[in-house]
Amino acid sequence: AQSVTQLGSHVSVSEGALVLLRCNYSSSVPPYLFWYVQYPNQGLQLLLKYTSAATLVKGINGFEAEFKKSETSFHLTKPSAHMSDAAEYFCAVTGTGNQFYFGTGTSLTVIP
Amino acid sequence: DTAVSQTPKYLVTQMGNDKSIKCEQNLGHDTMYWYKQDSKKFLKIMFSYNNKELIINETVPNRFSPKSPDKAHLNLHINSLELGDSAVYFCASSPRSGGNSDTQYFGPGTRLTVL
């Protein structure tokens, strides 16, 4: 079975500070992992995904994530937060038939 | 051009009514999905169709019935609406069935409010 756990349902950072959103996964098979962002009243947009090609994955808007098998983690980072990064972030792992298992989401607030 | 579109964006209705939400994708994808996002933002898959064939049917009440007239469309019909059906419903598509590394592309969502 596949699942993800996102630690911290709410994260606040100052503008210009490091963003770190945590995701730990559980998977009975080699996982494919995704980070999506949801802006208010919008659908989900892919930030980046891990498909076993490289452990450090770079995505859009300056975000990146590192796959660490030993820690079963896929944390999302960005060196310097912008006001426009305020949104809900979802980590997901795929199971059979490309079924996504989403985490419960992390709401990011950026303080000016 | 909108890749995955849903109509309507907002739907307010009374308990007991029947309503439909439509979804269309112009990406040429084979697989389409319906997700429900509850008030706590939790996203859960409801259905998945591949080339008009149902492949995932999670534990969803029988009042929910997906219909796929062709592989570009996946509609969701809900009978006898209940208060607990209030949520945001997202449609999504991906290139192929079983493509575990495939990105899913999401529509803008339909906010359903049952009074």
PDB file of C-alpha atoms in Angstrom:
ATOM      1  CA  ALA A   1       0.000   0.000   0.000  1.00  0.00           C
ATOM      2  CA  GLN A   2       1.098   3.546  -0.663  1.00  0.00           C
ATOM      3  CA  SER A   3       0.642   6.632   1.493  1.00  0.00           C
ATOM      4  CA  VAL A   4       2.257   9.959   2.258  1.00  0.00           C
ATOM      5  CA  THR A   5       2.430  11.970   5.440  1.00  0.00           C
ATOM      6  CA  GLN A   6       2.911  15.705   5.380  1.00  0.00           C
ATOM      7  CA  LEU A   7       4.192  17.013   8.690  1.00  0.00           C
ATOM      8  CA  GLY A   8       2.861  20.436   9.534  1.00  0.00           C
ATOM      9  CA  SER A   9      -0.522  21.420   8.177  1.00  0.00           C
ATOM     10  CA  HIS A  10       0.482  25.079   8.406  1.00  0.00           C
ATOM     11  CA  VAL A  11       3.897  26.589   7.802  1.00  0.00           C
ATOM     12  CA  SER A  12       4.741  30.279   8.048  1.00  0.00           C
ATOM     13  CA  VAL A  13       7.943  31.813   6.742  1.00  0.00           C
ATOM     14  CA  SER A  14       9.175  35.337   6.259  1.00  0.00           C
ATOM     15  CA  GLU A  15       9.627  36.671   2.768  1.00  0.00           C
ATOM     16  CA  GLY A  16      13.145  35.778   1.643  1.00  0.00           C
ATOM     17  CA  ALA A  17      13.499  32.911   4.115  1.00  0.00           C
ATOM     18  CA  LEU A  18      13.986  29.246   3.337  1.00  0.00           C
ATOM     19  CA  VAL A  19      10.865  27.228   2.625  1.00  0.00           C
ATOM     20  CA  LEU A  20      10.864  23.611   3.835  1.00  0.00           C
ATOM     21  CA  LEU A  21       7.747  21.481   3.463  1.00  0.00           C
ATOM     22  CA  ARG A  22       8.018  17.912   4.683  1.00  0.00           C
ATOM     23  CA  CYS A  23       6.739  14.752   3.048  1.00  0.00           C
ATOM     24  CA  ASN A  24       7.381  11.167   4.088  1.00  0.00           C
ATOM     25  CA  TYR A  25       6.117   8.283   2.052  1.00  0.00           C
ATOM     26  CA  SER A  26       5.298   4.647   2.506  1.00  0.00           C
ATOM     27  CA  SER A  27       5.350   2.370  -0.492  1.00  0.00           C
ATOM     28  CA  SER A  28       5.587  -1.355  -1.094  1.00  0.00           C
ATOM     29  CA  VAL A  29       7.132  -0.714  -4.520  1.00  0.00           C
ATOM     30  CA  PRO A  30       9.665   1.840  -5.776  1.00  0.00           C
ATOM     31  CA  PRO A  31       7.684   5.053  -5.523  1.00  0.00           C
ATOM     32  CA  TYR A  32       6.929   7.828  -7.916  1.00  0.00           C
ATOM     33  CA  LEU A  33       6.462  11.034  -5.955  1.00  0.00           C
ATOM     34  CA  PHE A  34       4.887  14.350  -6.824  1.00  0.00           C
ATOM     35  CA  TRP A  35       4.471  17.809  -5.369  1.00  0.00           C
ATOM     36  CA  TYR A  36       1.495  19.873  -6.430  1.00  0.00           C
ATOM     37  CA  VAL A  37       0.550  23.441  -5.535  1.00  0.00           C
ATOM     38  CA  GLN A  38      -2.975  24.756  -5.184  1.00  0.00           C
ATOM     39  CA  TYR A  39      -3.549  28.492  -5.227  1.00  0.00           C
ATOM     40  CA  PRO A  40      -6.783  29.788  -3.698  1.00  0.00           C
ATOM     41  CA  ASN A  41      -9.856  28.742  -5.652  1.00  0.00           C
ATOM     42  CA  GLN A  42      -7.806  27.010  -8.305  1.00  0.00           C
ATOM     43  CA  GLY A  43      -6.949  23.487  -9.366  1.00  0.00           C
ATOM     44  CA  LEU A  44      -3.721  21.674  -8.633  1.00  0.00           C
ATOM     45  CA  GLN A  45      -0.596  22.450 -10.603  1.00  0.00           C
ATOM     46  CA  LEU A  46       2.437  20.200 -10.797  1.00  0.00           C
ATOM     47  CA  LEU A  47       5.559  21.625  -9.150  1.00  0.00           C
ATOM     48  CA  LEU A  48       7.864  18.663  -9.696  1.00  0.00           C
ATOM     49  CA  LYS A  49       8.017  14.892  -9.678  1.00  0.00           C
ATOM     50  CA  TYR A  50      10.459  12.108  -8.878  1.00  0.00           C
ATOM     51  CA  THR A  51      10.576   9.226 -11.329  1.00  0.00           C
ATOM     52  CA  SER A  52      13.864   7.603 -10.274  1.00  0.00           C
ATOM     53  CA  ALA A  53      16.010   9.432 -12.835  1.00  0.00           C
ATOM     54  CA  ALA A  54      17.704  11.722 -10.312  1.00  0.00           C
ATOM     55  CA  THR A  55      17.310  12.084  -6.567  1.00  0.00           C
ATOM     56  CA  LEU A  56      17.414  15.888  -6.634  1.00  0.00           C
ATOM     57  CA  VAL A  57      14.503  17.159  -8.653  1.00  0.00           C
ATOM     58  CA  LYS A  58      14.111  20.740  -9.757  1.00  0.00           C
ATOM     59  CA  GLY A  59      10.681  22.133 -10.437  1.00  0.00           C
ATOM     60  CA  ILE A  60       8.965  25.332 -11.378  1.00  0.00           C
ATOM     61  CA  ASN A  61       9.135  28.632  -9.474  1.00  0.00           C
ATOM     62  CA  GLY A  62      12.501  27.797  -7.893  1.00  0.00           C
ATOM     63  CA  PHE A  63      11.293  24.773  -5.924  1.00  0.00           C
ATOM     64  CA  GLU A  64      13.228  21.552  -5.613  1.00  0.00           C
ATOM     65  CA  ALA A  65      12.908  18.293  -3.719  1.00  0.00           C
ATOM     66  CA  GLU A  66      15.309  15.539  -2.797  1.00  0.00           C
ATOM     67  CA  PHE A  67      14.358  11.880  -2.742  1.00  0.00           C
ATOM     68  CA  LYS A  68      15.966  10.118   0.229  1.00  0.00           C
ATOM     69  CA  LYS A  69      15.224   6.438   0.241  1.00  0.00           C
ATOM     70  CA  SER A  70      16.912   5.819   3.607  1.00  0.00           C
ATOM     71  CA  GLU A  71      14.629   8.391   5.218  1.00  0.00           C
ATOM     72  CA  THR A  72      11.588   7.653   3.012  1.00  0.00           C
ATOM     73  CA  SER A  73      11.333  11.376   2.473  1.00  0.00           C
ATOM     74  CA  PHE A  74      10.701  13.788  -0.369  1.00  0.00           C
ATOM     75  CA  HIS A  75      10.849  17.227   1.232  1.00  0.00           C
ATOM     76  CA  LEU A  76      10.151  20.332  -0.812  1.00  0.00           C
ATOM     77  CA  THR A  77      12.441  23.351  -0.496  1.00  0.00           C
ATOM     78  CA  LYS A  78      12.919  26.811  -1.904  1.00  0.00           C
ATOM     79  CA  PRO A  79      15.852  29.013  -0.865  1.00  0.00           C
ATOM     80  CA  SER A  80      13.946  32.281  -0.725  1.00  0.00           C
ATOM     81  CA  ALA A  81      10.198  32.609  -0.229  1.00  0.00           C
ATOM     82  CA  HIS A  82       8.144  35.062  -2.268  1.00  0.00           C
ATOM     83  CA  MET A  83       4.733  36.400  -1.371  1.00  0.00           C
ATOM     84  CA  SER A  84       3.375  34.627  -4.433  1.00  0.00           C
ATOM     85  CA  ASP A  85       4.368  31.251  -2.930  1.00  0.00           C
ATOM     86  CA  ALA A  86       1.506  31.430  -0.432  1.00  0.00           C
ATOM     87  CA  ALA A  87      -0.663  28.455  -1.299  1.00  0.00           C
ATOM     88  CA  GLU A  88      -1.571  24.905  -0.339  1.00  0.00           C
ATOM     89  CA  TYR A  89       1.034  22.254  -1.181  1.00  0.00           C
ATOM     90  CA  PHE A  90       0.294  18.589  -1.659  1.00  0.00           C
ATOM     91  CA  CYS A  91       2.654  15.643  -1.780  1.00  0.00           C
ATOM     92  CA  ALA A  92       1.462  12.500  -3.574  1.00  0.00           C
ATOM     93  CA  VAL A  93       2.671   8.978  -4.293  1.00  0.00           C
ATOM     94  CA  THR A  94       1.311   6.743  -7.019  1.00  0.00           C
ATOM     95  CA  GLY A  95      -0.051   3.264  -6.617  1.00  0.00           C
ATOM     96  CA  THR A  96      -1.461   0.852  -9.127  1.00  0.00           C
ATOM     97  CA  GLY A  97      -3.163   2.215 -12.217  1.00  0.00           C
ATOM     98  CA  ASN A  98      -1.602   5.619 -11.668  1.00  0.00           C
ATOM     99  CA  GLN A  99      -3.822   6.156  -8.647  1.00  0.00           C
ATOM    100  CA  PHE A 100      -2.556   9.100  -6.640  1.00  0.00           C
ATOM    101  CA  TYR A 101      -2.452   9.006  -2.855  1.00  0.00           C
ATOM    102  CA  PHE A 102      -2.303  12.555  -1.584  1.00  0.00           C
ATOM    103  CA  GLY A 103      -1.074  13.858   1.722  1.00  0.00           C
ATOM    104  CA  THR A 104      -3.293  16.104   3.789  1.00  0.00           C
ATOM    105  CA  GLY A 105      -1.633  19.229   2.468  1.00  0.00           C
ATOM    106  CA  THR A 106       0.483  22.024   3.958  1.00  0.00           C
ATOM    107  CA  SER A 107      -0.733  25.582   3.883  1.00  0.00           C
ATOM    108  CA  LEU A 108       2.184  27.967   3.352  1.00  0.00           C
ATOM    109  CA  THR A 109       1.912  31.534   4.599  1.00  0.00           C
ATOM    110  CA  VAL A 110       4.564  34.071   3.617  1.00  0.00           C
ATOM    111  CA  ILE A 111       4.970  36.985   5.990  1.00  0.00           C
ATOM    112  CA  PRO A 112       6.133  40.273   4.466  1.00  0.00           C
TER     113      PRO A 112
ATOM    114  CA  ASP B   1      -6.621  26.905 -24.319  1.00  0.00           C
ATOM    115  CA  THR B   2      -7.792  25.226 -21.120  1.00  0.00           C
ATOM    116  CA  ALA B   3      -6.362  21.713 -20.895  1.00  0.00           C
ATOM    117  CA  VAL B   4      -8.887  20.295 -18.430  1.00  0.00           C
ATOM    118  CA  SER B   5     -12.130  22.192 -18.044  1.00  0.00           C
ATOM    119  CA  GLN B   6     -15.061  21.666 -15.729  1.00  0.00           C
ATOM    120  CA  THR B   7     -18.549  23.092 -15.656  1.00  0.00           C
ATOM    121  CA  PRO B   8     -20.031  24.535 -13.638  1.00  0.00           C
ATOM    122  CA  LYS B   9     -17.454  26.199 -11.401  1.00  0.00           C
ATOM    123  CA  TYR B  10     -20.004  26.688  -8.631  1.00  0.00           C
ATOM    124  CA  LEU B  11     -23.097  24.636  -7.931  1.00  0.00           C
ATOM    125  CA  VAL B  12     -25.553  25.417  -5.149  1.00  0.00           C
ATOM    126  CA  THR B  13     -28.514  23.111  -4.745  1.00  0.00           C
ATOM    127  CA  GLN B  14     -31.009  21.701  -2.291  1.00  0.00           C
ATOM    128  CA  MET B  15     -30.804  18.338  -0.551  1.00  0.00           C
ATOM    129  CA  GLY B  16     -32.443  15.577  -2.532  1.00  0.00           C
ATOM    130  CA  ASN B  17     -31.778  17.103  -5.943  1.00  0.00           C
ATOM    131  CA  ASP B  18     -29.878  15.440  -8.776  1.00  0.00           C
ATOM    132  CA  LYS B  19     -26.993  17.293 -10.415  1.00  0.00           C
ATOM    133  CA  SER B  20     -24.234  16.731 -12.933  1.00  0.00           C
ATOM    134  CA  ILE B  21     -20.716  18.083 -13.320  1.00  0.00           C
ATOM    135  CA  LYS B  22     -19.040  17.953 -16.710  1.00  0.00           C
ATOM    136  CA  CYS B  23     -15.366  17.542 -17.492  1.00  0.00           C
ATOM    137  CA  GLU B  24     -13.505  17.761 -20.760  1.00  0.00           C
ATOM    138  CA  GLN B  25      -9.815  17.448 -21.574  1.00  0.00           C
ATOM    139  CA  ASN B  26      -8.191  18.490 -24.834  1.00  0.00           C
ATOM    140  CA  LEU B  27      -4.807  16.894 -24.114  1.00  0.00           C
ATOM    141  CA  GLY B  28      -5.496  13.652 -25.953  1.00  0.00           C
ATOM    142  CA  HIS B  29      -5.074  11.692 -22.717  1.00  0.00           C
ATOM    143  CA  ASP B  30      -6.418   8.194 -22.268  1.00  0.00           C
ATOM    144  CA  THR B  31      -7.201   8.345 -18.559  1.00  0.00           C
ATOM    145  CA  MET B  32      -9.488  10.629 -16.574  1.00  0.00           C
ATOM    146  CA  TYR B  33     -10.278  10.902 -12.873  1.00  0.00           C
ATOM    147  CA  TRP B  34     -12.664  12.407 -10.380  1.00  0.00           C
ATOM    148  CA  TYR B  35     -11.410  13.555  -6.992  1.00  0.00           C
ATOM    149  CA  LYS B  36     -13.271  14.943  -3.998  1.00  0.00           C
ATOM    150  CA  GLN B  37     -11.640  17.610  -1.816  1.00  0.00           C
ATOM    151  CA  ASP B  38     -13.318  18.036   1.541  1.00  0.00           C
ATOM    152  CA  SER B  39     -13.462  21.073   3.764  1.00  0.00           C
ATOM    153  CA  LYS B  40     -10.092  20.164   5.297  1.00  0.00           C
ATOM    154  CA  LYS B  41      -8.533  20.149   1.828  1.00  0.00           C
ATOM    155  CA  PHE B  42      -8.071  16.376   1.833  1.00  0.00           C
ATOM    156  CA  LEU B  43      -8.086  14.976  -1.708  1.00  0.00           C
ATOM    157  CA  LYS B  44      -9.419  11.516  -2.374  1.00  0.00           C
ATOM    158  CA  ILE B  45      -9.876   9.727  -5.650  1.00  0.00           C
ATOM    159  CA  MET B  46     -13.393   8.646  -6.511  1.00  0.00           C
ATOM    160  CA  PHE B  47     -13.206   7.182 -10.012  1.00  0.00           C
ATOM    161  CA  SER B  48     -10.799   6.599 -12.843  1.00  0.00           C
ATOM    162  CA  TYR B  49     -11.644   5.857 -16.466  1.00  0.00           C
ATOM    163  CA  ASN B  50      -9.350   4.686 -19.218  1.00  0.00           C
ATOM    164  CA  ASN B  51     -10.657   5.004 -22.763  1.00  0.00           C
ATOM    165  CA  LYS B  52     -14.249   5.092 -21.507  1.00  0.00           C
ATOM    166  CA  GLU B  53     -13.720   2.042 -19.282  1.00  0.00           C
ATOM    167  CA  LEU B  54     -13.975   2.235 -15.490  1.00  0.00           C
ATOM    168  CA  ILE B  55     -10.712   1.148 -13.864  1.00  0.00           C
ATOM    169  CA  ILE B  56     -10.863   2.620 -10.357  1.00  0.00           C
ATOM    170  CA  ASN B  57     -14.004   2.830  -8.289  1.00  0.00           C
ATOM    171  CA  GLU B  58     -13.260   3.732  -4.715  1.00  0.00           C
ATOM    172  CA  THR B  59     -15.781   3.330  -1.948  1.00  0.00           C
ATOM    173  CA  VAL B  60     -18.245   5.902  -3.165  1.00  0.00           C
ATOM    174  CA  PRO B  61     -22.017   5.829  -2.605  1.00  0.00           C
ATOM    175  CA  ASN B  62     -24.062   4.474  -5.486  1.00  0.00           C
ATOM    176  CA  ARG B  63     -25.634   7.912  -5.782  1.00  0.00           C
ATOM    177  CA  PHE B  64     -22.474   8.933  -7.628  1.00  0.00           C
ATOM    178  CA  SER B  65     -22.297   7.694 -11.190  1.00  0.00           C
ATOM    179  CA  PRO B  66     -19.563   8.633 -13.624  1.00  0.00           C
ATOM    180  CA  LYS B  67     -20.220   8.569 -17.338  1.00  0.00           C
ATOM    181  CA  SER B  68     -17.651   8.730 -20.109  1.00  0.00           C
ATOM    182  CA  PRO B  69     -19.186   9.239 -23.563  1.00  0.00           C
ATOM    183  CA  ASP B  70     -15.712   9.358 -25.111  1.00  0.00           C
ATOM    184  CA  LYS B  71     -12.176   9.485 -23.825  1.00  0.00           C
ATOM    185  CA  ALA B  72     -12.132  13.281 -23.765  1.00  0.00           C
ATOM    186  CA  HIS B  73     -15.117  13.569 -21.457  1.00  0.00           C
ATOM    187  CA  LEU B  74     -15.893  12.277 -17.985  1.00  0.00           C
ATOM    188  CA  ASN B  75     -19.046  13.517 -16.336  1.00  0.00           C
ATOM    189  CA  LEU B  76     -20.166  12.991 -12.764  1.00  0.00           C
ATOM    190  CA  HIS B  77     -23.829  12.593 -11.949  1.00  0.00           C
ATOM    191  CA  ILE B  78     -24.990  12.732  -8.357  1.00  0.00           C
ATOM    192  CA  ASN B  79     -28.450  11.586  -7.281  1.00  0.00           C
ATOM    193  CA  SER B  80     -30.312  12.529  -4.116  1.00  0.00           C
ATOM    194  CA  LEU B  81     -27.742  15.038  -2.941  1.00  0.00           C
ATOM    195  CA  GLU B  82     -26.889  15.088   0.762  1.00  0.00           C
ATOM    196  CA  LEU B  83     -25.320  17.737   2.967  1.00  0.00           C
ATOM    197  CA  GLY B  84     -22.141  15.653   3.188  1.00  0.00           C
ATOM    198  CA  ASP B  85     -21.673  15.864  -0.559  1.00  0.00           C
ATOM    199  CA  SER B  86     -20.676  19.499  -0.210  1.00  0.00           C
ATOM    200  CA  ALA B  87     -17.072  19.670  -1.371  1.00  0.00           C
ATOM    201  CA  VAL B  88     -14.886  20.702  -4.269  1.00  0.00           C
ATOM    202  CA  TYR B  89     -14.797  18.122  -7.045  1.00  0.00           C
ATOM    203  CA  PHE B  90     -11.777  17.983  -9.309  1.00  0.00           C
ATOM    204  CA  CYS B  91     -11.452  16.306 -12.640  1.00  0.00           C
ATOM    205  CA  ALA B  92      -8.007  15.256 -13.837  1.00  0.00           C
ATOM    206  CA  SER B  93      -6.428  13.458 -16.764  1.00  0.00           C
ATOM    207  CA  SER B  94      -3.184  11.639 -17.485  1.00  0.00           C
ATOM    208  CA  PRO B  95      -1.673  10.253 -20.668  1.00  0.00           C
ATOM    209  CA  ARG B  96      -2.143   6.537 -20.108  1.00  0.00           C
ATOM    210  CA  SER B  97      -3.515   3.896 -17.822  1.00  0.00           C
ATOM    211  CA  GLY B  98      -0.959   2.327 -15.516  1.00  0.00           C
ATOM    212  CA  GLY B  99       1.573   5.056 -16.181  1.00  0.00           C
ATOM    213  CA  ASN B 100       2.615   5.472 -12.584  1.00  0.00           C
ATOM    214  CA  SER B 101       5.074   8.228 -13.378  1.00  0.00           C
ATOM    215  CA  ASP B 102       2.581  10.177 -15.464  1.00  0.00           C
ATOM    216  CA  THR B 103       1.610  13.640 -14.337  1.00  0.00           C
ATOM    217  CA  GLN B 104      -2.053  14.199 -13.681  1.00  0.00           C
ATOM    218  CA  TYR B 105      -3.463  17.460 -15.006  1.00  0.00           C
ATOM    219  CA  PHE B 106      -6.222  18.958 -12.918  1.00  0.00           C
ATOM    220  CA  GLY B 107      -9.224  21.037 -13.806  1.00  0.00           C
ATOM    221  CA  PRO B 108     -10.132  24.191 -11.864  1.00  0.00           C
ATOM    222  CA  GLY B 109     -12.656  22.386  -9.662  1.00  0.00           C
ATOM    223  CA  THR B 110     -16.388  22.574  -9.067  1.00  0.00           C
ATOM    224  CA  ARG B 111     -17.491  23.817  -5.668  1.00  0.00           C
ATOM    225  CA  LEU B 112     -20.690  22.005  -4.760  1.00  0.00           C
ATOM    226  CA  THR B 113     -22.776  23.357  -1.899  1.00  0.00           C
ATOM    227  CA  VAL B 114     -25.782  21.369  -0.739  1.00  0.00           C
ATOM    228  CA  LEU B 115     -28.273  23.308   1.384  1.00  0.00           C
TER     229      LEU B 115
END
